[in-house]
Amino acid sequence: MRLWSDTFRDGGVLPPGYAFAEIDPDRHVRLAGNHNPHLAWDEVPNGTESLALFCIDGDAPLDASLANRAGHSLPLASARGDFFHWTLLDIPLAMRSIAAGQFSSAVTARGKAAASVPWLDGSGPWQLRQGLNDYTSWFAGDPDMAGDYYGYDGPCPPWNDERLHHYLFHLYALDVPRLDLAGRFTGRQALDAIYGHILDEARLVVAYSLHPGLAFTLKT
């Protein structure tokens, strides 16, 4: 199976318009375009009943107590884990691409509410399901931003993080038309649910940072 994007090259840098936040020279960061990137795929194997898409930051700090704190930095060697930015399930075989901005455009305070999204082609209407991304827990204690964050919300790594963050877009071909997940589910729950059903997979990786020094390095 093959996966590609017109928004970024594999192993490259994500344009700020597809991130949750971008660098602001006066206030460290500001909200960005938050468009989902373009993605397309082909060479789906025989026997595939649906596809599942994930976007995961594998460089998220496990201890965020120093994140975005003036006068402090998050060391390169800090323990890291996964942060889910997007989970899209029940993708039909007839669907072979996602347009830039099709599922997300701009930041929605308290999160986008669409747990399912319609998609229509000549073969009939389809309902794609989106899981909760990890901004749901990240903003849980913020009265202005707390809410259920469904679908795609792009990168917003801590601006004082010394580590360059890498975002994995992972597409799975599954042998079931619909995963056994009911109601409200997280990206981690969806990822656990696909095991035992994977026929093939493809992935892209792209880098992003809000650290001024790292961002400058990426541009040069």
Short mmCIF file of N, CA and C in Angstrom, two decimals, residues 135-209:
data_model
loop_
_atom_site.label_atom_id
_atom_site.label_comp_id
_atom_site.label_asym_id
_atom_site.label_seq_id
_atom_site.Cartn_x
_atom_site.Cartn_y
_atom_site.Cartn_z
N TYR A 135 -5.87 16.47 22.65
CA TYR A 135 -6.13 17.81 23.19
C TYR A 135 -7.29 17.76 24.19
N THR A 136 -8.10 16.73 24.12
CA THR A 136 -9.19 16.56 25.08
C THR A 136 -8.65 16.51 26.50
N SER A 137 -7.61 15.74 26.72
CA SER A 137 -6.99 15.66 28.06
C SER A 137 -6.04 16.83 28.31
N TRP A 138 -5.36 17.31 27.28
CA TRP A 138 -4.40 18.40 27.44
C TRP A 138 -5.09 19.67 27.96
N PHE A 139 -6.27 19.97 27.44
CA PHE A 139 -6.98 21.19 27.83
C PHE A 139 -8.02 20.96 28.93
N ALA A 140 -8.02 19.80 29.53
CA ALA A 140 -9.08 19.46 30.49
C ALA A 140 -9.17 20.45 31.65
N GLY A 141 -8.05 21.02 32.07
CA GLY A 141 -8.07 21.95 33.19
C GLY A 141 -8.14 23.41 32.79
N ASP A 142 -8.33 23.70 31.51
CA ASP A 142 -8.36 25.07 31.00
C ASP A 142 -9.83 25.46 30.77
N PRO A 143 -10.39 26.40 31.55
CA PRO A 143 -11.81 26.72 31.42
C PRO A 143 -12.17 27.32 30.07
N ASP A 144 -11.21 27.91 29.37
CA ASP A 144 -11.50 28.52 28.07
C ASP A 144 -11.41 27.53 26.91
N MET A 145 -10.69 26.43 27.12
CA MET A 145 -10.44 25.50 26.03
C MET A 145 -10.95 24.08 26.26
N ALA A 146 -11.36 23.76 27.48
CA ALA A 146 -11.75 22.39 27.81
C ALA A 146 -12.93 21.93 26.98
N GLY A 147 -12.88 20.68 26.52
CA GLY A 147 -13.97 20.11 25.74
C GLY A 147 -13.54 18.82 25.08
N ASP A 148 -14.42 18.25 24.29
CA ASP A 148 -14.13 17.04 23.53
C ASP A 148 -13.60 17.43 22.15
N TYR A 149 -12.37 17.08 21.89
CA TYR A 149 -11.70 17.43 20.64
C TYR A 149 -11.73 16.22 19.70
N TYR A 150 -12.68 16.22 18.76
CA TYR A 150 -12.79 15.16 17.77
C TYR A 150 -12.03 15.53 16.50
N GLY A 151 -11.57 14.51 15.80
CA GLY A 151 -10.98 14.73 14.49
C GLY A 151 -9.56 15.27 14.56
N TYR A 152 -9.18 15.99 13.51
CA TYR A 152 -7.81 16.48 13.38
C TYR A 152 -7.62 17.81 14.09
N ASP A 153 -6.60 17.87 14.93
CA ASP A 153 -6.04 19.11 15.43
C ASP A 153 -4.53 18.96 15.34
N GLY A 154 -3.89 19.90 14.68
CA GLY A 154 -2.49 19.75 14.30
C GLY A 154 -1.49 19.98 15.41
N PRO A 155 -0.21 19.98 15.07
CA PRO A 155 0.87 20.08 16.05
C PRO A 155 0.87 21.38 16.84
N CYS A 156 1.20 21.23 18.12
CA CYS A 156 1.45 22.36 19.01
C CYS A 156 2.44 21.91 20.08
N PRO A 157 3.65 21.51 19.67
CA PRO A 157 4.63 21.06 20.65
C PRO A 157 5.04 22.21 21.56
N PRO A 158 5.47 21.93 22.80
CA PRO A 158 5.88 23.01 23.69
C PRO A 158 6.96 23.88 23.05
N TRP A 159 6.81 25.18 23.19
CA TRP A 159 7.75 26.08 22.53
C TRP A 159 9.14 26.06 23.18
N ASN A 160 9.24 25.46 24.37
CA ASN A 160 10.55 25.37 25.03
C ASN A 160 11.11 23.95 24.97
N ASP A 161 10.61 23.13 24.07
CA ASP A 161 11.06 21.74 23.95
C ASP A 161 12.30 21.68 23.06
N GLU A 162 13.36 21.10 23.59
CA GLU A 162 14.61 20.98 22.84
C GLU A 162 14.56 19.88 21.79
N ARG A 163 13.53 19.05 21.83
CA ARG A 163 13.42 17.94 20.88
C ARG A 163 12.54 18.33 19.70
N LEU A 164 12.98 17.99 18.50
CA LEU A 164 12.17 18.13 17.30
C LEU A 164 11.09 17.05 17.33
N HIS A 165 9.83 17.45 17.12
CA HIS A 165 8.73 16.49 17.16
C HIS A 165 8.47 15.92 15.77
N HIS A 166 8.16 14.63 15.75
CA HIS A 166 7.88 13.93 14.49
C HIS A 166 6.46 13.38 14.53
N TYR A 167 5.71 13.62 13.46
CA TYR A 167 4.30 13.28 13.38
C TYR A 167 4.12 12.19 12.34
N LEU A 168 3.60 11.06 12.80
CA LEU A 168 3.42 9.89 11.94
C LEU A 168 1.99 9.80 11.46
N PHE A 169 1.80 9.87 10.14
CA PHE A 169 0.51 9.60 9.52
C PHE A 169 0.54 8.14 9.09
N HIS A 170 -0.35 7.34 9.69
CA HIS A 170 -0.31 5.90 9.50
C HIS A 170 -1.67 5.43 8.99
N LEU A 171 -1.66 4.78 7.82
CA LEU A 171 -2.88 4.28 7.20
C LEU A 171 -2.87 2.75 7.23
N TYR A 172 -3.96 2.17 7.72
CA TYR A 172 -4.07 0.72 7.84
C TYR A 172 -5.21 0.21 6.95
N ALA A 173 -4.96 -0.88 6.22
CA ALA A 173 -6.00 -1.63 5.51
C ALA A 173 -6.51 -2.71 6.44
N LEU A 174 -7.83 -2.76 6.65
CA LEU A 174 -8.42 -3.67 7.62
C LEU A 174 -9.35 -4.67 6.95
N ASP A 175 -9.52 -5.82 7.61
CA ASP A 175 -10.37 -6.87 7.05
C ASP A 175 -11.81 -6.82 7.57
N VAL A 176 -12.19 -5.70 8.19
CA VAL A 176 -13.56 -5.51 8.68
C VAL A 176 -14.08 -4.17 8.16
N PRO A 177 -15.39 -4.09 7.86
CA PRO A 177 -15.95 -2.83 7.36
C PRO A 177 -16.13 -1.79 8.45
N ARG A 178 -16.22 -2.23 9.70
CA ARG A 178 -16.44 -1.31 10.81
C ARG A 178 -15.84 -1.93 12.08
N LEU A 179 -15.05 -1.15 12.79
CA LEU A 179 -14.43 -1.64 14.02
C LEU A 179 -15.45 -1.69 15.15
N ASP A 180 -15.23 -2.62 16.06
CA ASP A 180 -16.14 -2.83 17.19
C ASP A 180 -15.84 -1.81 18.29
N LEU A 181 -16.18 -0.56 18.00
CA LEU A 181 -16.03 0.54 18.95
C LEU A 181 -17.35 1.30 18.97
N ALA A 182 -17.88 1.51 20.14
CA ALA A 182 -19.17 2.18 20.25
C ALA A 182 -19.01 3.54 20.92
N GLY A 183 -19.75 4.51 20.42
CA GLY A 183 -19.81 5.81 21.07
C GLY A 183 -18.49 6.55 21.09
N ARG A 184 -18.18 7.11 22.22
CA ARG A 184 -17.01 7.97 22.41
C ARG A 184 -15.76 7.10 22.58
N PHE A 185 -14.75 7.30 21.74
CA PHE A 185 -13.53 6.50 21.86
C PHE A 185 -12.31 7.39 21.57
N THR A 186 -11.19 6.97 22.11
CA THR A 186 -9.93 7.70 21.94
C THR A 186 -9.11 7.08 20.82
N GLY A 187 -8.07 7.79 20.43
CA GLY A 187 -7.15 7.24 19.44
C GLY A 187 -6.48 5.97 19.93
N ARG A 188 -6.10 5.93 21.18
CA ARG A 188 -5.45 4.74 21.73
C ARG A 188 -6.40 3.54 21.69
N GLN A 189 -7.66 3.75 22.03
CA GLN A 189 -8.63 2.66 21.99
C GLN A 189 -8.83 2.16 20.55
N ALA A 190 -8.84 3.07 19.60
CA ALA A 190 -8.99 2.68 18.21
C ALA A 190 -7.77 1.92 17.71
N LEU A 191 -6.59 2.38 18.09
CA LEU A 191 -5.37 1.69 17.67
C LEU A 191 -5.32 0.28 18.24
N ASP A 192 -5.73 0.13 19.49
CA ASP A 192 -5.79 -1.21 20.09
C ASP A 192 -6.80 -2.10 19.35
N ALA A 193 -7.90 -1.50 18.88
CA ALA A 193 -8.97 -2.28 18.27
C ALA A 193 -8.62 -2.82 16.89
N ILE A 194 -7.66 -2.20 16.19
CA ILE A 194 -7.37 -2.66 14.84
C ILE A 194 -6.47 -3.89 14.81
N TYR A 195 -5.77 -4.16 15.90
CA TYR A 195 -4.86 -5.31 15.88
C TYR A 195 -5.64 -6.60 15.74
N GLY A 196 -5.12 -7.46 14.89
CA GLY A 196 -5.82 -8.68 14.49
C GLY A 196 -6.62 -8.49 13.23
N HIS A 197 -6.71 -7.25 12.74
CA HIS A 197 -7.50 -6.96 11.53
C HIS A 197 -6.66 -6.30 10.44
N ILE A 198 -5.36 -6.15 10.64
CA ILE A 198 -4.50 -5.40 9.71
C ILE A 198 -4.04 -6.29 8.56
N LEU A 199 -4.32 -5.85 7.33
CA LEU A 199 -3.85 -6.53 6.13
C LEU A 199 -2.60 -5.88 5.56
N ASP A 200 -2.49 -4.58 5.69
CA ASP A 200 -1.34 -3.85 5.16
C ASP A 200 -1.32 -2.48 5.82
N GLU A 201 -0.22 -1.78 5.67
CA GLU A 201 -0.10 -0.44 6.24
C GLU A 201 0.87 0.39 5.43
N ALA A 202 0.72 1.71 5.56
CA ALA A 202 1.62 2.66 4.92
C ALA A 202 1.74 3.86 5.84
N ARG A 203 2.86 4.57 5.76
CA ARG A 203 3.02 5.70 6.67
C ARG A 203 3.86 6.80 6.06
N LEU A 204 3.67 8.00 6.59
CA LEU A 204 4.47 9.17 6.30
C LEU A 204 4.88 9.81 7.62
N VAL A 205 6.05 10.45 7.63
CA VAL A 205 6.47 11.15 8.83
C VAL A 205 6.87 12.57 8.44
N VAL A 206 6.50 13.53 9.31
CA VAL A 206 6.81 14.93 9.05
C VAL A 206 7.18 15.58 10.37
N ALA A 207 8.08 16.55 10.34
CA ALA A 207 8.61 17.19 11.55
C ALA A 207 7.98 18.57 11.75
N TYR A 208 7.97 19.00 13.02
CA TYR A 208 7.48 20.34 13.35
C TYR A 208 8.04 20.75 14.71
N SER A 209 8.25 22.04 14.89
CA SER A 209 8.71 22.57 16.17
C SER A 209 8.27 24.01 16.34
#
